[in-house]
CSV table of C-alpha atoms and ligand atoms in Angstrom, one decimal:
chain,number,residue,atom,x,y,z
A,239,UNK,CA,109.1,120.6,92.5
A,240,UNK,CA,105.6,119.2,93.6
A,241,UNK,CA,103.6,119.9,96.9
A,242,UNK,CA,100.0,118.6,97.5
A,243,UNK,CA,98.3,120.1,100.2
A,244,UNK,CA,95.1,118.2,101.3
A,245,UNK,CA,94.3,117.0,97.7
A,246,UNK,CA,90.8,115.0,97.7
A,247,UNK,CA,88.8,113.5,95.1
A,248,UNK,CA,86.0,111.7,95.5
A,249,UNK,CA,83.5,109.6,93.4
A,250,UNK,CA,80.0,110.4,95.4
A,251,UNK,CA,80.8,109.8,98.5
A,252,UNK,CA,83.6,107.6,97.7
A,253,UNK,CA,87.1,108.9,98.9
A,254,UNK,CA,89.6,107.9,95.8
A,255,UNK,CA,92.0,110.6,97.6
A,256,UNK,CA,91.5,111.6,101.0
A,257,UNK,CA,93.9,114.4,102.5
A,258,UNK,CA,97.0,113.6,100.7
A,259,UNK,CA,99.8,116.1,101.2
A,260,UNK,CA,103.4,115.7,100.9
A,261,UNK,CA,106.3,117.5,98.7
A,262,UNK,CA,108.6,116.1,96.1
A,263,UNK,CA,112.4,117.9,95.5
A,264,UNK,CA,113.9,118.4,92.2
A,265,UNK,CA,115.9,115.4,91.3
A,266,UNK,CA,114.1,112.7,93.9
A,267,UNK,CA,113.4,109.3,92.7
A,268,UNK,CA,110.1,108.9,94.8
A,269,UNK,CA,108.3,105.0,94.7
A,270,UNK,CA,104.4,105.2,95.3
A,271,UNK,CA,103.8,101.5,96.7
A,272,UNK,CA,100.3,100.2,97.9
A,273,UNK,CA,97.8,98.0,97.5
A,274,UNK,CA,95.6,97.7,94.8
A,275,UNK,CA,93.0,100.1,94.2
A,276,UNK,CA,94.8,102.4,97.0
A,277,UNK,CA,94.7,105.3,94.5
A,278,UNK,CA,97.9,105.1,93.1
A,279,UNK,CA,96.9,105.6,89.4
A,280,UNK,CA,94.5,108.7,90.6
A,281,UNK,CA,97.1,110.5,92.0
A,282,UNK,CA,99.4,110.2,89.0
A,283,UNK,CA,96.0,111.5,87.1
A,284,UNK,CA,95.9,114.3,89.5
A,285,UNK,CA,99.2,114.9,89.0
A,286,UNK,CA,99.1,115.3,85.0
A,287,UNK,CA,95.8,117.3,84.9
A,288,UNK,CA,93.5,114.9,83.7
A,289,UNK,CA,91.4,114.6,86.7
A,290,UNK,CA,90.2,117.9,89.0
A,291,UNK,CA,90.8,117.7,92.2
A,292,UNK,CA,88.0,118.3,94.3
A,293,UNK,CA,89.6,119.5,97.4
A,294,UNK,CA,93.1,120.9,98.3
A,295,UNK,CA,95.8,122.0,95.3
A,296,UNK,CA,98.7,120.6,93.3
A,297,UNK,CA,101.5,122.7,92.7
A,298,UNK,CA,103.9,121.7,89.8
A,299,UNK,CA,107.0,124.2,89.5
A,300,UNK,CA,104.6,126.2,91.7
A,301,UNK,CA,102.0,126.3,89.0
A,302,UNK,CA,98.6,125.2,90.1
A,303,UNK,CA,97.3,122.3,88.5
A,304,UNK,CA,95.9,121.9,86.3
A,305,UNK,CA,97.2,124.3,83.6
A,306,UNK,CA,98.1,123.5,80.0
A,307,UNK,CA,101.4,125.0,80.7
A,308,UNK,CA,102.8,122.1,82.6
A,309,UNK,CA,101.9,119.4,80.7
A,310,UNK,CA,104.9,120.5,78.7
A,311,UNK,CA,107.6,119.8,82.2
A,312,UNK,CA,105.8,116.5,82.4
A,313,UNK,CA,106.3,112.7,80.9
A,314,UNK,CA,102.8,110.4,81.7
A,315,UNK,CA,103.3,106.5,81.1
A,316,UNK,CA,99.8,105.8,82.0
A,317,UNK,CA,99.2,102.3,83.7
A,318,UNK,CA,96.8,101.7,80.7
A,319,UNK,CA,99.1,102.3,77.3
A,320,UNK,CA,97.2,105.4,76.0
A,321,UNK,CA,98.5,104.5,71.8
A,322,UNK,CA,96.8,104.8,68.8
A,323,UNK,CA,96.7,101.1,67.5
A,324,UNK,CA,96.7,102.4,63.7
A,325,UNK,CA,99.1,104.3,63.9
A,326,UNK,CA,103.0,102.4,63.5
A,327,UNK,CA,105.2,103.2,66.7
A,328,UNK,CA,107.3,105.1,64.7
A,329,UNK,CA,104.2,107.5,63.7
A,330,UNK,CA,103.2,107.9,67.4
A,331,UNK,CA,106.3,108.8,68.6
A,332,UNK,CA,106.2,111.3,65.8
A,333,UNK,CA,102.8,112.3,66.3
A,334,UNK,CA,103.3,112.7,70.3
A,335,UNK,CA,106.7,114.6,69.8
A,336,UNK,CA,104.5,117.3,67.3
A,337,UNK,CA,102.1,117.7,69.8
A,338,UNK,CA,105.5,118.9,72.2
A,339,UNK,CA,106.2,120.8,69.0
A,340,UNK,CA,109.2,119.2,68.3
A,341,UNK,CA,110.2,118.7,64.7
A,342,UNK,CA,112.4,117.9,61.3
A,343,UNK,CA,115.6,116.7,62.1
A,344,UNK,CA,115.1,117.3,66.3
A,345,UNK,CA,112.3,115.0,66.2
A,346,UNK,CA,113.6,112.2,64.3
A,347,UNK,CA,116.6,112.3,65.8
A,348,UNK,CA,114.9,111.7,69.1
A,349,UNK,CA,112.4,108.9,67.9
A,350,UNK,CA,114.9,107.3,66.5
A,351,UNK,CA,116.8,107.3,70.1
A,352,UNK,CA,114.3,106.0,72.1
A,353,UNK,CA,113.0,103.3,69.9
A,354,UNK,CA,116.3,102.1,70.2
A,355,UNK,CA,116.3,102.4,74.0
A,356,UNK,CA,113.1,100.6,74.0
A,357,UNK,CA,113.9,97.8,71.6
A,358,UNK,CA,111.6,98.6,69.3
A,359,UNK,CA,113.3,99.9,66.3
A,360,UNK,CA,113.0,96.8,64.6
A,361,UNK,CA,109.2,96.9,64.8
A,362,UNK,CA,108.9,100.7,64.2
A,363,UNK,CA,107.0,100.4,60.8
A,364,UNK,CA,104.4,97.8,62.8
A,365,UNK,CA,101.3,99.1,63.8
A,366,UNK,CA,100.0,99.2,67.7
A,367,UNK,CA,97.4,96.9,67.0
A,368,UNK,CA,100.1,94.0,66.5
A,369,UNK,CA,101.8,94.6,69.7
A,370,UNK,CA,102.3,92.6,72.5
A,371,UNK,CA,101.4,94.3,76.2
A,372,UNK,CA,105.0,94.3,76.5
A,373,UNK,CA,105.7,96.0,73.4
A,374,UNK,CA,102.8,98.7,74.3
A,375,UNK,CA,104.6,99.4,77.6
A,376,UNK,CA,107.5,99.8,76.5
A,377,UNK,CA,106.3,102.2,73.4
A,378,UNK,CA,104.5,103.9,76.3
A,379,UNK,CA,107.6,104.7,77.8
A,380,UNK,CA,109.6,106.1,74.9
A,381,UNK,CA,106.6,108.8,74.6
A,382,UNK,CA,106.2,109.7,78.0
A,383,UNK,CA,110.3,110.6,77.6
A,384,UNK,CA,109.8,112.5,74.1
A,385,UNK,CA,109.9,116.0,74.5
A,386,UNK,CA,113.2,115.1,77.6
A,387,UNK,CA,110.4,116.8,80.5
A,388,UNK,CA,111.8,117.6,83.9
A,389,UNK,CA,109.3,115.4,85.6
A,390,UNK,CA,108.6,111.8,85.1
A,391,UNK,CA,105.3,110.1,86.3
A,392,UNK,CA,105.4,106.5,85.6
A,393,UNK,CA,102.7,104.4,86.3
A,394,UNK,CA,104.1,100.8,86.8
A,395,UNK,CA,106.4,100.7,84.1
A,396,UNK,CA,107.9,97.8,84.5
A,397,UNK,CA,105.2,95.5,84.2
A,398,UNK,CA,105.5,93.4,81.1
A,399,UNK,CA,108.8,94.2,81.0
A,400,UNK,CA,110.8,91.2,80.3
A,401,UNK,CA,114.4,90.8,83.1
A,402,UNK,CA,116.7,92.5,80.7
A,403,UNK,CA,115.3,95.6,79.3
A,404,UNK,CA,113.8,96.0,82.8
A,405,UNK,CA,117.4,96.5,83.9
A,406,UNK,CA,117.7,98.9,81.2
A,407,UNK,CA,115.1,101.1,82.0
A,408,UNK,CA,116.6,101.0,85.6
A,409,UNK,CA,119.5,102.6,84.2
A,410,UNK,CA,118.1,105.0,82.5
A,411,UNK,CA,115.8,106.1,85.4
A,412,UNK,CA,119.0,106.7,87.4
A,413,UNK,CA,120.7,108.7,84.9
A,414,UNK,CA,117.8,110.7,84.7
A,415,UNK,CA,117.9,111.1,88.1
A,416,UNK,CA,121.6,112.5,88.0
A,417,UNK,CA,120.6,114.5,85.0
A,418,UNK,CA,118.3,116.1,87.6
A,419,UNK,CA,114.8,115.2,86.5
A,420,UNK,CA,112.1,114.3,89.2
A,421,UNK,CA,110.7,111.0,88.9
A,422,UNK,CA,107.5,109.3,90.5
A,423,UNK,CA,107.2,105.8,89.5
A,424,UNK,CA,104.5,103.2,91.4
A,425,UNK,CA,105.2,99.5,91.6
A,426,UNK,CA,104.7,96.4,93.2
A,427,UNK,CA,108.1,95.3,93.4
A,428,UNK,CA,109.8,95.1,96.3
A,429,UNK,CA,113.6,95.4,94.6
A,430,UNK,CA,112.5,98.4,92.9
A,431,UNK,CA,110.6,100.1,95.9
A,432,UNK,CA,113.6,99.5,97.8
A,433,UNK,CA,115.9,101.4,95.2
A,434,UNK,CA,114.0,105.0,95.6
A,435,UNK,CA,115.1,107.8,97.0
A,436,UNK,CA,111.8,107.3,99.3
A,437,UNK,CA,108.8,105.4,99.7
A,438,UNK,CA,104.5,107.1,99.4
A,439,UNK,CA,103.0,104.2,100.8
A,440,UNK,CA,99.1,104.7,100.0
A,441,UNK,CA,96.3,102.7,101.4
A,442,UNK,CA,92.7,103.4,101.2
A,443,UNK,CA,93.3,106.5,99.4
A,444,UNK,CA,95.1,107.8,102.2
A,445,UNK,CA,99.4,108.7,102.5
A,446,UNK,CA,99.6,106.0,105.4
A,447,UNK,CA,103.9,106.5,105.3
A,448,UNK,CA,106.1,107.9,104.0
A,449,UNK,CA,109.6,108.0,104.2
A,450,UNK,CA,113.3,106.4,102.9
A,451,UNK,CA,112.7,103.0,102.4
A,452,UNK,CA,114.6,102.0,105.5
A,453,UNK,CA,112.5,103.8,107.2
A,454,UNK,CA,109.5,102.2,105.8
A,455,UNK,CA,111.3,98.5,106.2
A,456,UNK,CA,111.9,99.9,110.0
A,457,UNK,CA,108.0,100.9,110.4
A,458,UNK,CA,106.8,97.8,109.0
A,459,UNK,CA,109.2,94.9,109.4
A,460,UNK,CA,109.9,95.3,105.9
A,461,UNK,CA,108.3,96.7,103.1
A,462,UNK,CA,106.8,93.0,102.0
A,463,UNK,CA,105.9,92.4,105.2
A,464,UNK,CA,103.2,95.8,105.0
A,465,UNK,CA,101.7,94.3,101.8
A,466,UNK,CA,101.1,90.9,103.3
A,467,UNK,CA,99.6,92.7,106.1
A,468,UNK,CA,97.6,94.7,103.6
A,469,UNK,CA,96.4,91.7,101.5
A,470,UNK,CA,94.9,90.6,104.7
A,471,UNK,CA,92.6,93.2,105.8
B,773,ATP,N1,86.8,107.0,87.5
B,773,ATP,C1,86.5,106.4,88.6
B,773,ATP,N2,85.3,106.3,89.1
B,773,ATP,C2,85.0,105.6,90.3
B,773,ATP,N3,85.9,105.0,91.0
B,773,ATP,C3,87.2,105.1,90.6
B,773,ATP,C4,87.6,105.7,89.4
B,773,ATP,N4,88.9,105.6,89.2
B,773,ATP,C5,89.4,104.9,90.2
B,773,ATP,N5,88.3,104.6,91.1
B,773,ATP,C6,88.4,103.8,92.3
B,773,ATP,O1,89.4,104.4,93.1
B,773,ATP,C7,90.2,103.5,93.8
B,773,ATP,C8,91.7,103.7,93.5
B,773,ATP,O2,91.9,103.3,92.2
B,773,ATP,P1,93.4,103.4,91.5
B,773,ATP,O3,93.2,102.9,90.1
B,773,ATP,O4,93.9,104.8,91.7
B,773,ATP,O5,94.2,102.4,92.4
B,773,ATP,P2,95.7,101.8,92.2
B,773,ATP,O6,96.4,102.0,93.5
B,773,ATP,O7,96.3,102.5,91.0
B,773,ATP,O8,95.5,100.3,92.0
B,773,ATP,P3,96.4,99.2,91.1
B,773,ATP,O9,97.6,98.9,92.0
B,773,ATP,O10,95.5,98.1,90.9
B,773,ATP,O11,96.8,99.9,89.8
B,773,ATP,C9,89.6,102.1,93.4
B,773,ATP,O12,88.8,101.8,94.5
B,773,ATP,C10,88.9,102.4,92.1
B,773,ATP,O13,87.8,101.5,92.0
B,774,MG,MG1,97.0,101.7,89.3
């Protein structure tokens, strides 16, 4: 579903990515874990187009990336909420499903859906600009799911997320899964790394490990045990 072969970008001579390849199967529920500023957010970027890559090539339903024609197989929940704050939720929902050229009685039908997944029906007439972070995220969300795409990136999702709906989302990530969608989620949290298919475990721009998170807990003594390692270098 996605293969990256030697993918590098680099700020001057800055590696953000440095040699990442690796391939993710149709249906996988694939964590990216890491420290901060290991390059988790650039590789989702890579991943959706937005940034080039300036060595090595993505390949997305073996598409090349970046091409306009896979935007439409992919869901972005960006780690900073990408809204328009004067806009209600309810009109970006609307406004995001158009751009997916969804519309009428399809489109409401699914706005209407996931602000009811995302608790945020209630609020649907309130513009972005009154929202907490929580709310954002969780508006954030219910676009990136709009137009139903075969693959999920999620960039921490969960943060901001309060216990509850946070189980929620779980759920719904996992029936997604079984509905046979691809989803790449990163986080910092060790009970939700340790619910994925497998484990990207980035550091310094680089794919240190990879593998089921077993594995990972095997390599490293257990997966919090390579952060606290990490936080001391
Ligand atoms: N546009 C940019 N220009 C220059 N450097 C950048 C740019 N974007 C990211 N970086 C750098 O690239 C590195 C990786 O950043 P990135 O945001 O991908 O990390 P991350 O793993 O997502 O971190 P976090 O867990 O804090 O979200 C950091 O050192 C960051 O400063
Ligand atoms: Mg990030």
């Amino acid at each position: 579903m996605i293969t990256l072969k030697g993918v590098t970008i680099a700020k001057g001579k800055h590696y953000i990515l440095n040699d990442i390849t690796c391939t993710i199967k149709k249906g996988e529920l694939i964590g990216l874990i890491g420290p901060s500023g290991s390059g988790k957010t650039t590789m989702f970027r890579a991943l959706a187009g937005i940034i080039k890559v300036k060595s090595g090539q993505i390949k997305i339903k073996d598409k090349e990336q970046p091409t306009l024609e896979v935007s439409g197989y992919i869901g972005y929940m960006a780690q900073n909420d990408a809204l328009y704050s004067e806009l209600t939720a309810e009109e970006n929902l609307l406004y995001f499903g158009a751009l997916h050229r969804l519309k009428g009685k399809e489109l409401k039908e699914r706005v209407d859906k996931l602000l009811h997944f995302v608790d945020l029906y209630h609020v649907r007439k309130r513009k972005i600009a009154f929202f907490s972070g929580g709310m954002k995220r969780r508006l954030s969300l219910a676009i990136a799911l709009i137009h139903d795409p075969d693959i999920l990136l999620l960039d921490e999702p969960t943060v901001g997320i309060d216990p509850k709906l946070k189980l929620d989302f779980w759920q719904e990530f996992k029936r997604l899964k079984k509905a046979g969608k691809t989803i790449l989620l990163s986080t910092h949290l060790m009970d939700e790394a340790e619910v994925c298919d497998r484990l990207l475990f980035m550091r310094n721009g680089k794919l240190s490990d990879a593998g089921t998170p077993e594995k990972l807990i095997q390599h490293h003594g257990s997966v919090d045990v390579a952060f606290l390692k990490e936080a001391q270098v």
